[in-house]
XYZ file of C-alpha atoms in Angstrom:
734
model
C 19.142 24.804 112.211
C 16.207 22.620 111.050
C 15.406 22.007 107.385
C 11.833 21.214 106.266
C 10.606 20.280 102.831
C 7.133 21.819 102.435
C 4.607 20.917 99.740
C 7.002 18.762 97.771
C 5.350 18.159 94.333
C 6.195 16.686 91.014
C 7.291 13.289 92.166
C 5.863 12.048 88.890
C 6.576 14.262 85.913
C 8.534 17.019 87.720
C 12.193 17.388 86.903
C 14.845 18.138 89.489
C 15.495 21.469 87.822
C 11.947 22.477 88.678
C 12.711 22.146 92.391
C 14.384 25.371 93.559
C 15.497 25.862 97.138
C 14.519 29.251 98.554
C 14.760 30.536 102.146
C 11.645 31.408 104.041
C 11.363 34.876 105.477
C 13.579 35.560 108.476
C 12.393 33.531 111.509
C 11.035 35.149 114.553
C 13.021 34.947 117.722
C 12.927 31.502 119.106
C 11.963 29.920 115.750
C 14.077 27.741 113.668
C 14.984 28.708 110.020
C 13.239 26.405 107.495
C 13.858 25.643 103.826
C 10.919 24.467 101.607
C 10.609 23.282 98.025
C 8.704 25.561 95.634
C 5.904 24.355 93.386
C 6.728 24.162 89.666
C 4.706 27.280 88.888
C 6.513 29.210 91.500
C 9.839 27.928 90.243
C 8.986 29.069 86.751
C 8.107 32.481 88.042
C 11.276 32.728 89.971
C 13.223 31.541 86.935
C 11.745 34.282 84.722
C 12.470 36.824 87.432
C 15.987 35.566 87.732
C 16.442 35.861 84.000
C 15.695 39.503 84.262
C 17.662 39.888 87.443
C 20.628 37.876 88.449
C 20.973 36.228 85.059
C 21.171 39.565 83.328
C 23.636 40.767 85.954
C 25.820 37.803 85.335
C 25.748 38.402 81.535
C 26.641 42.010 82.063
C 29.503 40.912 84.236
C 30.563 38.358 81.592
C 30.092 35.531 84.081
C 31.227 32.159 82.792
C 32.463 30.710 79.477
C 28.997 29.240 78.603
C 27.245 32.575 78.525
C 26.708 32.565 74.678
C 25.012 29.116 74.750
C 22.454 30.333 77.203
C 22.038 33.612 75.339
C 20.571 34.264 71.785
C 20.347 30.680 70.650
C 18.753 29.666 73.866
C 16.094 32.343 73.471
C 15.387 31.157 69.840
C 15.114 27.554 70.958
C 12.763 28.642 73.690
C 10.576 30.524 71.206
C 10.464 27.567 68.746
C 9.648 25.017 71.365
C 5.887 25.762 71.592
C 5.543 25.749 67.742
C 7.347 22.420 67.401
C 5.300 20.995 70.187
C 2.099 22.069 68.390
C 3.106 20.431 65.151
C 4.053 17.249 66.914
C 0.695 17.254 68.658
C -1.193 17.665 65.384
C 0.792 14.925 63.705
C -0.016 12.614 66.592
C -3.674 13.472 66.177
C -3.575 12.803 62.378
C -1.876 9.475 62.855
C -4.654 6.941 62.588
C -5.267 5.018 65.683
C -6.516 1.702 64.382
C -8.377 -0.175 65.715
C -10.062 2.992 66.896
C -9.802 3.673 70.665
C -12.883 4.641 72.518
C -15.050 2.389 70.325
C -16.444 -0.958 71.181
C -17.284 -4.011 69.121
C -17.339 -3.778 65.357
C -17.183 0.030 65.492
C -13.522 -0.240 66.503
C -12.819 -1.564 62.981
C -14.705 1.079 60.975
C -12.293 3.824 59.771
C -13.166 7.368 60.622
C -14.020 9.920 57.920
C -10.514 11.347 58.310
C -9.038 7.936 57.655
C -11.241 7.431 54.607
C -10.301 10.842 53.237
C -6.612 10.239 53.799
C -6.775 6.878 52.076
C -8.555 8.319 49.011
C -6.191 11.258 48.745
C -3.203 8.934 48.996
C -4.620 6.625 46.347
C -5.338 9.508 43.990
C -1.875 10.929 44.524
C -0.177 7.604 43.911
C -2.316 6.942 40.840
C -1.576 10.384 39.441
C 2.126 9.937 40.008
C 1.991 6.522 38.389
C 0.123 7.820 35.346
C 2.608 10.640 34.976
C 5.489 8.175 35.004
C 3.760 5.852 32.503
C 2.823 8.778 30.222
C 6.426 9.977 30.186
C 7.693 6.466 29.482
C 5.190 5.724 26.666
C 6.447 6.446 23.159
C 4.456 6.666 19.951
C 5.681 3.728 17.826
C 7.795 4.791 14.883
C 6.438 2.112 12.560
C 2.793 1.966 11.644
C 0.907 -1.291 11.523
C 1.773 -2.254 7.927
C -1.395 -4.213 7.337
C -3.574 -1.426 8.703
C -2.083 1.113 6.309
C -1.689 -1.149 3.301
C -3.709 -0.160 0.256
C -4.705 -1.740 -2.999
C -3.432 -0.670 -6.391
C -5.904 0.272 -9.098
C -5.244 -0.304 -12.783
C -7.225 1.617 -15.393
C -7.976 1.006 -19.052
C -6.912 3.648 -21.541
C -10.434 5.119 -21.378
C -10.106 5.715 -17.625
C -12.391 2.919 -16.438
C -11.176 0.486 -13.781
C -9.471 -2.582 -15.195
C -8.353 -4.363 -12.022
C -7.412 -3.954 -8.377
C -4.588 -5.780 -6.680
C -3.377 -6.126 -3.117
C -4.226 -7.988 0.052
C -6.717 -5.347 1.107
C -9.081 -2.981 -0.637
C -8.028 0.466 0.519
C -7.248 3.806 -1.045
C -6.212 6.684 1.195
C -8.062 9.937 0.537
C -6.999 13.419 1.681
C -9.466 14.905 4.150
C -10.138 17.807 1.802
C -11.634 15.342 -0.680
C -14.022 13.880 1.898
C -17.248 15.941 2.151
C -18.204 17.579 5.453
C -21.437 15.565 5.613
C -19.445 12.343 5.439
C -17.029 13.465 8.157
C -19.795 14.544 10.521
C -21.858 11.438 9.940
C -18.896 9.459 11.260
C -18.279 11.898 14.122
C -21.954 11.868 15.092
C -21.879 8.078 15.194
C -18.590 7.614 16.997
C -17.314 10.737 18.762
C -19.364 13.927 18.681
C -16.921 15.769 20.965
C -13.921 14.822 18.844
C -12.748 18.377 18.179
C -12.896 19.373 21.857
C -11.819 16.267 23.774
C -8.299 15.298 24.826
C -8.245 12.191 22.709
C -9.268 9.892 25.561
C -12.669 9.361 27.131
C -12.141 8.749 30.858
C -15.739 7.636 31.244
C -15.464 5.316 28.287
C -12.154 3.841 29.392
C -13.531 3.282 32.897
C -16.604 1.589 31.510
C -14.455 -0.550 29.237
C -12.166 -1.571 32.096
C -15.142 -2.359 34.318
C -16.665 -4.577 31.671
C -13.326 -6.235 31.072
C -12.942 -7.033 34.760
C -16.585 -7.966 35.243
C -17.451 -9.696 31.986
C -14.151 -10.577 30.372
C -14.506 -8.301 27.308
C -13.348 -4.820 26.456
C -16.134 -2.616 25.226
C -17.303 0.868 24.644
C -16.175 4.405 25.059
C -13.162 4.711 22.764
C -12.704 8.062 21.083
C -11.824 8.298 17.417
C -8.240 9.050 18.466
C -8.126 5.831 20.486
C -9.636 3.843 17.637
C -7.100 5.308 15.232
C -4.267 4.342 17.602
C -5.630 0.811 17.761
C -5.892 0.635 13.962
C -2.412 1.845 13.066
C -0.163 1.207 16.067
C -1.557 -1.695 18.062
C -3.234 -5.026 17.566
C -6.907 -5.843 17.945
C -6.226 -7.897 21.114
C -8.937 -7.296 23.702
C -6.796 -6.975 26.820
C -6.358 -4.494 29.668
C -2.743 -3.898 28.685
C -3.674 -2.983 25.120
C -6.479 -0.716 26.330
C -4.174 1.107 28.740
C -1.400 1.507 26.143
C -3.984 2.744 23.649
C -5.063 5.507 26.035
C -1.497 6.651 26.738
C -0.563 6.792 23.041
C -3.844 8.570 22.258
C -3.038 11.310 24.774
C 0.377 11.851 23.247
C -0.913 11.655 19.697
C -3.568 14.254 20.446
C -0.805 16.652 21.470
C 1.368 15.881 18.472
C -1.115 15.707 15.569
C -3.904 18.029 14.563
C -7.474 16.827 14.871
C -7.884 16.880 11.102
C -4.829 14.679 10.656
C -6.187 12.164 13.146
C -9.620 12.160 11.523
C -8.115 11.679 8.083
C -6.068 8.736 9.322
C -9.085 7.196 11.020
C -11.316 7.482 7.954
C -8.635 5.855 5.804
C -7.836 2.903 8.078
C -11.178 1.791 9.497
C -12.810 -1.495 8.517
C -16.152 -1.194 6.742
C -16.807 -4.778 5.701
C -16.971 -6.340 2.225
C -13.196 -6.604 2.277
C -12.748 -2.843 2.362
C -10.700 -0.514 4.527
C -11.181 3.238 4.428
C -14.118 5.424 3.487
C -13.195 5.594 -0.226
C -13.303 1.861 -0.876
C -16.365 1.510 1.364
C -18.185 4.110 -0.731
C -17.325 2.226 -3.898
C -18.184 -1.175 -2.419
C -21.607 -0.183 -1.037
C -22.734 2.565 -3.422
C -20.528 2.184 -6.490
C -19.158 5.732 -6.408
C -16.321 7.773 -4.974
C -16.650 9.199 -1.478
C -16.832 12.733 -2.871
C -20.242 11.919 -4.362
C -21.890 10.609 -1.176
C -24.743 12.490 0.475
C -25.409 12.662 4.219
C -27.912 9.793 4.115
C -25.507 7.395 2.410
C -22.706 8.552 4.698
C -24.842 7.686 7.727
C -25.170 4.115 6.465
C -21.404 3.789 6.101
C -20.909 5.316 9.562
C -23.231 2.642 10.958
C -20.906 -0.056 9.649
C -18.163 1.090 12.016
C -20.035 -0.698 14.811
C -19.499 -3.953 12.957
C -20.260 -4.737 9.329
C -21.357 -8.249 10.203
C -24.190 -6.734 12.264
C -25.031 -3.681 10.161
C -24.564 -4.662 6.497
C -28.231 -4.683 5.435
C -27.649 -7.213 2.662
C -26.715 -9.933 5.172
C -30.218 -10.495 6.540
C -33.443 -8.960 7.887
C -32.054 -8.511 11.412
C -29.092 -6.545 10.042
C -31.411 -4.459 7.912
C -33.541 -3.525 10.908
C -30.491 -2.628 13.006
C -28.859 -0.469 10.371
C -32.069 1.432 9.590
C -32.441 2.343 13.267
C -28.831 3.439 13.577
C -28.958 5.330 10.257
C -31.916 7.337 11.525
C -30.248 7.973 14.891
C -27.040 9.230 13.224
C -28.960 11.707 11.079
C -30.774 12.948 14.189
C -27.440 13.307 15.988
C -26.110 15.412 13.120
C -29.030 17.783 13.702
C -28.234 17.949 17.434
C -24.604 18.722 16.636
C -25.670 21.480 14.253
C -24.210 19.794 11.197
C -27.542 19.102 9.512
C -30.533 21.414 9.537
C -33.987 20.047 10.434
C -35.085 20.857 6.900
C -32.208 18.847 5.435
C -32.921 16.004 7.832
C -36.517 15.945 6.685
C -35.444 15.143 3.138
C -33.810 11.871 4.232
C -36.776 9.675 5.026
C -36.085 6.741 2.726
C -33.267 4.383 3.640
C -30.622 4.370 0.853
C -30.225 0.682 0.057
C -26.609 -0.303 -0.733
C -25.613 -2.478 -3.679
C -26.171 -6.189 -3.223
C -22.551 -7.046 -4.022
C -19.196 -5.365 -3.967
C -18.598 -4.156 -7.537
C -14.878 -3.540 -7.011
C -13.079 -5.425 -9.771
C -10.580 -8.116 -9.035
C -8.079 -9.614 -11.430
C -8.559 -12.854 -13.292
C -8.117 -14.430 -16.698
C -6.603 -11.918 -19.161
C -6.531 -8.934 -16.807
C -3.854 -10.640 -14.716
C -1.505 -10.715 -17.692
C -2.161 -7.028 -18.316
C -1.595 -6.171 -14.652
C 1.654 -8.117 -14.655
C 2.995 -6.198 -17.660
C 1.827 -2.817 -16.344
C 3.273 -3.421 -12.865
C 6.674 -4.371 -14.296
C 6.740 -1.275 -16.462
C 5.551 1.044 -13.657
C 8.255 -0.206 -11.294
C 10.974 0.288 -13.877
C 9.825 3.630 -15.299
C 8.729 5.078 -11.965
C 11.532 3.737 -9.775
C 8.963 1.985 -7.573
C 10.329 -0.772 -5.358
C 8.560 -4.091 -4.908
C 7.959 -3.211 -1.265
C 6.328 0.123 -2.059
C 4.119 -1.406 -4.738
C 3.054 -4.121 -2.286
C 2.103 -1.453 0.271
C -0.247 -0.098 -2.389
C -1.958 3.205 -2.916
C -0.983 3.476 -6.590
C -3.315 4.384 -9.435
C -1.821 2.998 -12.642
C -3.264 4.285 -15.902
C -2.418 1.803 -18.646
C -2.374 2.041 -22.430
C -4.545 -1.067 -22.876
C -7.580 -0.596 -25.106
C -10.563 -2.374 -23.599
C -12.333 -3.067 -26.906
C -9.204 -4.325 -28.659
C -8.425 -6.552 -25.702
C -11.912 -8.033 -25.731
C -11.733 -8.691 -29.475
C -8.295 -10.297 -29.269
C -9.359 -12.489 -26.358
C -12.473 -13.583 -28.213
C -10.744 -14.608 -31.452
C -7.953 -16.477 -29.655
C -10.477 -18.289 -27.479
C -12.302 -19.456 -30.605
C -9.018 -20.635 -32.108
C -8.295 -22.671 -28.962
C -11.720 -24.261 -29.086
C -11.292 -25.129 -32.767
C -7.883 -26.696 -32.110
C -9.334 -28.787 -29.292
C -11.930 -30.191 -31.689
C -9.305 -30.901 -34.349
C -6.777 -32.713 -32.154
C -7.532 -32.630 -28.442
C -4.256 -34.226 -27.364
C -2.024 -31.947 -29.417
C -4.140 -28.894 -28.561
C -3.267 -29.252 -24.863
C 0.216 -27.921 -25.618
C -0.738 -25.192 -28.129
C 0.016 -21.587 -27.182
C -1.213 -18.367 -28.777
C 0.876 -15.276 -28.166
C -0.463 -11.996 -29.538
C 0.102 -8.286 -29.077
C -0.953 -4.992 -30.665
C 1.399 -1.977 -30.478
C 0.711 1.519 -31.834
C 3.253 3.392 -33.920
C 3.985 5.635 -30.919
C 4.883 2.646 -28.716
C 1.632 2.179 -26.811
C 0.828 -1.461 -26.074
C -2.896 -1.643 -26.835
C -3.695 -5.312 -26.302
C -2.024 -8.620 -25.528
C -3.092 -12.214 -25.194
C -1.088 -13.893 -22.483
C -2.792 -17.258 -22.156
C -6.055 -19.012 -21.330
C -6.200 -17.835 -17.686
C -3.451 -16.405 -15.477
C -4.806 -18.342 -12.508
C -4.185 -21.588 -14.369
C -1.156 -20.580 -16.460
C 0.976 -17.693 -15.238
C 3.282 -18.144 -18.250
C 2.669 -15.103 -20.494
C 2.517 -16.245 -24.099
C 2.657 -12.689 -25.479
C 5.927 -11.901 -23.707
C 7.708 -15.235 -24.161
C 10.942 -15.470 -26.142
C 10.841 -19.178 -26.811
C 10.275 -19.848 -30.529
C 12.092 -18.555 -33.641
C 10.619 -15.788 -35.781
C 11.270 -17.638 -39.053
C 10.476 -15.753 -42.218
C 8.647 -13.027 -40.231
C 12.188 -11.743 -39.526
C 12.950 -11.043 -43.223
C 11.780 -7.381 -43.160
C 14.623 -6.529 -40.780
C 17.194 -8.088 -43.136
C 15.611 -6.192 -46.020
C 15.707 -2.908 -44.066
C 19.368 -3.463 -43.093
C 20.399 -4.044 -46.708
C 18.549 -0.972 -47.935
C 19.900 1.181 -45.082
C 23.558 0.137 -45.054
C 24.261 -1.257 -48.518
C 26.281 -4.377 -49.286
C 29.885 -5.504 -49.758
C 30.323 -8.357 -52.241
C 34.097 -8.219 -52.744
C 36.921 -7.983 -50.245
C 37.964 -4.392 -49.448
C 35.412 -3.077 -51.959
C 33.290 -0.079 -50.980
C 29.701 -0.598 -49.973
C 27.179 -0.650 -52.766
C 23.652 0.683 -52.440
C 20.883 -1.832 -53.098
C 17.184 -1.177 -53.625
C 13.867 -2.980 -53.842
C 14.573 -3.913 -57.466
C 18.054 -5.328 -56.830
C 18.060 -8.922 -58.092
C 19.316 -11.966 -56.181
C 19.314 -15.698 -56.887
C 16.087 -17.165 -55.590
C 16.757 -20.821 -56.263
C 16.613 -23.372 -53.475
C 19.822 -24.644 -51.875
C 21.973 -21.807 -53.242
C 25.298 -21.831 -51.310
C 26.019 -18.779 -49.233
C 29.142 -16.865 -50.200
C 31.423 -14.292 -48.601
C 33.960 -11.962 -50.259
C 36.521 -14.696 -49.540
C 34.422 -17.492 -51.041
C 31.843 -20.073 -49.846
C 30.773 -20.095 -46.196
C 31.712 -23.363 -44.471
C 30.159 -24.699 -41.272
C 32.097 -26.394 -38.471
C 31.694 -29.774 -40.139
C 33.408 -28.544 -43.291
C 30.221 -28.344 -45.352
C 29.033 -25.475 -47.487
C 26.084 -23.637 -45.982
C 23.040 -23.237 -48.225
C 19.574 -21.834 -47.663
C 16.234 -23.462 -48.456
C 12.886 -22.048 -49.501
C 9.488 -23.228 -48.321
C 8.692 -26.384 -50.197
C 12.220 -26.301 -51.635
C 10.874 -24.167 -54.464
C 13.293 -22.386 -56.784
C 12.334 -18.890 -57.924
C 15.248 -18.045 -60.167
C 16.481 -14.457 -60.359
C 14.160 -12.357 -58.217
C 14.056 -8.788 -56.916
C 14.399 -8.211 -53.209
C 10.912 -6.688 -53.078
C 9.358 -9.739 -54.720
C 11.449 -12.054 -52.560
C 10.074 -10.364 -49.441
C 6.495 -10.440 -50.734
C 6.733 -14.185 -51.439
C 8.904 -15.197 -48.462
C 11.764 -16.477 -50.607
C 14.507 -17.275 -48.135
C 17.682 -17.764 -50.142
C 18.035 -14.161 -51.391
C 17.797 -12.844 -47.851
C 20.291 -15.335 -46.517
C 22.800 -13.972 -49.020
C 21.680 -10.350 -48.494
C 22.414 -10.749 -44.789
C 25.940 -11.931 -45.510
C 26.514 -9.110 -48.025
C 25.172 -6.469 -45.636
C 26.991 -7.903 -42.647
C 25.340 -9.884 -39.882
C 26.397 -7.194 -37.422
C 24.402 -4.648 -39.441
C 21.385 -6.978 -39.543
C 21.503 -7.430 -35.785
C 21.982 -3.694 -35.257
C 18.947 -2.856 -37.416
C 16.727 -5.454 -35.740
C 17.631 -4.185 -32.289
C 17.219 -0.566 -33.299
C 13.752 -1.474 -34.574
C 12.729 -2.945 -31.222
C 13.918 -6.528 -30.864
C 15.867 -7.332 -27.713
C 19.530 -8.256 -27.876
C 18.839 -11.194 -25.555
C 16.536 -12.732 -28.152
C 18.920 -12.416 -31.100
C 20.183 -15.600 -32.715
C 23.854 -16.547 -33.175
C 25.949 -14.610 -35.707
C 25.753 -17.206 -38.466
C 23.956 -17.122 -41.831
C 20.852 -18.628 -40.203
C 20.329 -15.303 -38.372
C 18.836 -13.855 -41.572
C 16.263 -16.644 -41.750
C 14.838 -15.881 -38.330
C 16.771 -17.872 -35.752
C 16.076 -15.062 -33.271
C 13.254 -15.583 -30.779
C 11.393 -12.312 -30.226
C 8.196 -12.153 -28.217
C 4.906 -11.202 -29.844
C 5.128 -7.805 -28.130
C 8.607 -7.132 -29.499
C 7.761 -8.376 -32.976
C 4.744 -6.041 -33.074
C 6.962 -3.231 -31.806
C 9.482 -3.894 -34.589
C 6.812 -3.714 -37.292
C 5.447 -0.549 -35.631
C 8.838 1.066 -36.291
C 8.203 0.765 -40.029
C 4.716 2.204 -39.527
C 6.309 5.163 -37.701
C 8.471 5.928 -40.741
C 11.609 4.430 -39.248
C 11.463 5.927 -35.735
C 11.267 3.394 -32.954
C 9.603 4.135 -29.603
C 10.137 1.614 -26.850
C 6.842 -0.179 -26.158
C 5.159 1.000 -22.991
C 2.039 -0.125 -21.158
C 1.644 2.696 -18.591
C 1.046 6.330 -19.459
C 0.560 7.777 -15.972
C 0.965 6.762 -12.307
C -0.279 8.492 -9.171
C -0.104 7.549 -5.528
C -3.088 8.715 -3.549
C -3.630 11.390 -6.175
C -0.012 12.614 -6.307
C 1.757 12.115 -9.635
C 4.699 9.713 -9.732
C 7.349 10.810 -12.279
C 7.871 8.273 -15.060
C 10.804 7.937 -17.413
C 9.641 8.803 -20.929
C 9.792 5.929 -23.442
C 13.036 6.130 -25.397
C 12.898 7.056 -29.054
C 15.525 6.450 -31.705
C 15.948 6.455 -35.449
C 16.173 2.857 -36.614
C 16.131 3.356 -40.385
C 15.541 6.296 -42.682
C 12.075 7.440 -43.650
C 12.736 6.282 -47.207
C 13.795 2.794 -46.180
C 10.800 2.435 -43.850
C 8.513 3.322 -46.759
C 10.198 0.760 -49.021
C 9.734 -1.920 -46.364
C 6.034 -1.144 -45.920
C 5.530 -1.148 -49.702
C 6.980 -4.660 -49.913
C 4.902 -5.772 -46.925
C 1.830 -4.412 -48.706
C 2.626 -6.745 -51.595
C 3.022 -9.596 -49.101
C -0.380 -8.844 -47.535
C -2.102 -8.804 -50.912
C -0.402 -12.055 -51.873
C -1.917 -13.754 -48.806
C -5.497 -12.905 -49.862
C -7.764 -14.723 -52.245
C -7.418 -13.541 -55.859
C -9.853 -10.731 -56.560
C -10.404 -9.816 -52.881
C -10.074 -6.042 -52.412
C -7.169 -5.006 -50.179
C -7.830 -2.092 -47.806
C -5.474 0.856 -47.868
C -2.799 1.279 -45.206
C -2.656 -2.422 -44.400
C 0.450 -4.579 -44.744
C 1.775 -7.717 -43.173
C 3.701 -10.918 -43.581
C 3.430 -14.559 -42.534
C 6.298 -16.341 -40.859
C 7.148 -20.028 -40.909
C 9.985 -22.076 -39.468
C 11.916 -24.972 -40.948
C 10.902 -27.436 -38.220
C 7.232 -26.281 -38.215
C 7.498 -25.398 -34.519
C 5.994 -21.926 -34.892
C 3.715 -20.006 -37.238
C 3.569 -16.188 -37.276
C 1.672 -13.357 -38.817
C 2.776 -9.782 -38.234
C 1.411 -6.678 -39.858
C -0.030 -3.200 -39.530
C -3.467 -1.667 -39.974
C -4.340 1.950 -39.196
C -0.916 2.579 -37.628
C -1.348 -0.281 -35.168
C 0.954 -3.268 -35.584
C -0.124 -6.703 -34.400
C 1.941 -9.877 -34.153
C 0.476 -13.339 -33.600
C 2.418 -16.549 -32.993
C 1.108 -20.079 -32.598
C 3.394 -22.792 -31.237
C 3.392 -26.014 -29.248
C 5.340 -26.525 -26.035
C 4.915 -28.789 -23.036
C 5.353 -26.392 -20.105
C 5.602 -29.255 -17.619
C 8.369 -31.112 -19.451
C 11.358 -29.976 -21.523
C 10.105 -26.522 -22.537
C 11.260 -27.305 -26.051
C 9.139 -26.356 -29.096
C 7.129 -29.200 -30.577
C 5.866 -29.649 -34.161
C 2.533 -27.936 -34.738
C 1.130 -30.922 -36.627
C -1.171 -28.784 -38.720
C -2.865 -26.944 -35.822
C -1.704 -23.561 -37.181
C -3.263 -24.141 -40.589
C -1.498 -23.769 -43.907
C -1.461 -21.356 -46.801
C -4.554 -19.175 -46.994
C -6.135 -20.926 -44.021
C -3.511 -19.729 -41.562
C -4.668 -19.540 -37.949
C -2.219 -16.710 -37.077
C -3.472 -14.707 -40.080
C -7.127 -15.187 -39.100
C -6.445 -14.048 -35.533
C -4.416 -11.081 -36.802
C -7.037 -9.969 -39.325
C -9.928 -10.107 -36.879
C -7.927 -8.401 -34.139
C -6.841 -5.693 -36.590
C -10.364 -5.237 -37.892
C -9.623 -6.095 -41.515
C -11.343 -8.694 -43.746
C -9.903 -12.187 -43.355
């Protein structure tokens, strides 16, 4: 038998399984049987036929252990094969062939449109994924930029006018409801007309800003109001790509967390407007001298122009600025018409540019106002529970009790006294101090004189407890004796004394106790002395007070009890820290009250024996919201009757200090005070229910801080400098 391989194909790319041996038809007689190899197509046909034929027969017969592997799973694999092959083919076609085949020269290196599209889609996808990651990782800072949100504090006179402003910046936050619609839309027209509809970030603006940063080295343009607000309160003003990118991310989050009105309110209250001002309220006051609620659309457009840069748009800084701001002012008003926030008719009424004030009228502290601010701030912190940190952050409106006219008068008369002293003795006058204060019967501090100028001398002369009260203290000893009575003998009951009770008024009378004479530590008897060592003989307590006779009151203090004297003085308003030692000299004024406290003590007698703690602040608000204040404490110091007896005696003392024959006005009383070493001279008294205390003393603040002799600079007798200051400040004839 002869075998022949006929039409053998597939030497390259044809598998052995594709070659199937099949017998030719039966040979004719005399021919030899031949075997030939089938073509692949024929083999496939035979294979499919076999699958239907012999293969099926074998499966029906259960032929072989591998029948399941060539059954259902094999058919599924066969069906999936063309699909998988198609996908693989498409993936091979999408895979860029680079350099490109079939191209010659430089064209081989030019990507096809498919390659360009794929690159852009990949870049966009990666950028989007990156932004999503950064957005999720970016947090809104918990702490605001302290400087950007800091405000000034405003202090008001008792009549409601501004007295002073303090703080590192001029800013007062205003609720959006108090900012007129025209003002809001002037700013929106100038900066971000689509504010209420945008996402908080301008993609076009950010792109332009980034392009300019990369191309020109500066970040400019395109920030929304939300972005600007983020920059103001959360970030720095650094002009970098990192800051710009962070700004955009925070702005997106902030726009989802805060309402548009909240963002706008924050922006209007933190933006820089020039002239040292932050926020629309202070800008309105600095440029037009009025609150923001009184601005019209034309004035608002000028302020909105300043947001581009006050150094370029403040019209008072030069002709070029004036030209720029007029053009922008007009454009903003036109934009408001386009936005539907101003009618053409309303726009037509604004043809004349509203010129701002030449200078910022916002008051700053200086000279006397600093002393007033210092006192008011201390009181507000104590009565309102305001911490130093909160007060420094600002935003407080502090309404004081200070009377502007009284303060001006007091400042004027003390200034004249200083000038006169400088002419009398220039060297000695350098160390002279004039403390003065006026306190109403209800405790209101109406005026003080703290010094020549707080910027030169921060030491407050009206609040200093440095020099003894001297004989100005005698009314408190008198009140204590009348209120509590006296004990002259050991274990004897207290006896009531009155204005007509007589005491020994001679000079150098020894002081006695129920046990006998009072001895000092050196074993010497203690005795009091009168001014000029004058002896007055037997004298009533009322006359002794009117004439400042010391010795009766030194003994009255011992008879009453020094503890009772101290108790009465403190109940009347003097501080325990200023009280002198518990020795007989306490009754002669060894205590060192301030002018404010001495005036407060005399005001207790004017209030019929009821003392009200002196206070300098009547109301405090923070951004319009009231801050609760502790009410000034009130207490009964002495009875109504005793207070009247004290004021009657002080009326005699006031009349005794005047020239004979001069009429004495009703309701006026007072008393001079001198000290043994001539280190201080006082006058304290009351007129029209307002008590004023004036003290003149010498002290070198740069040396020992010890009182020095006055050397005649306080005057003597009826030419007393403290009395002249008191009388003119109180508005009574001197």
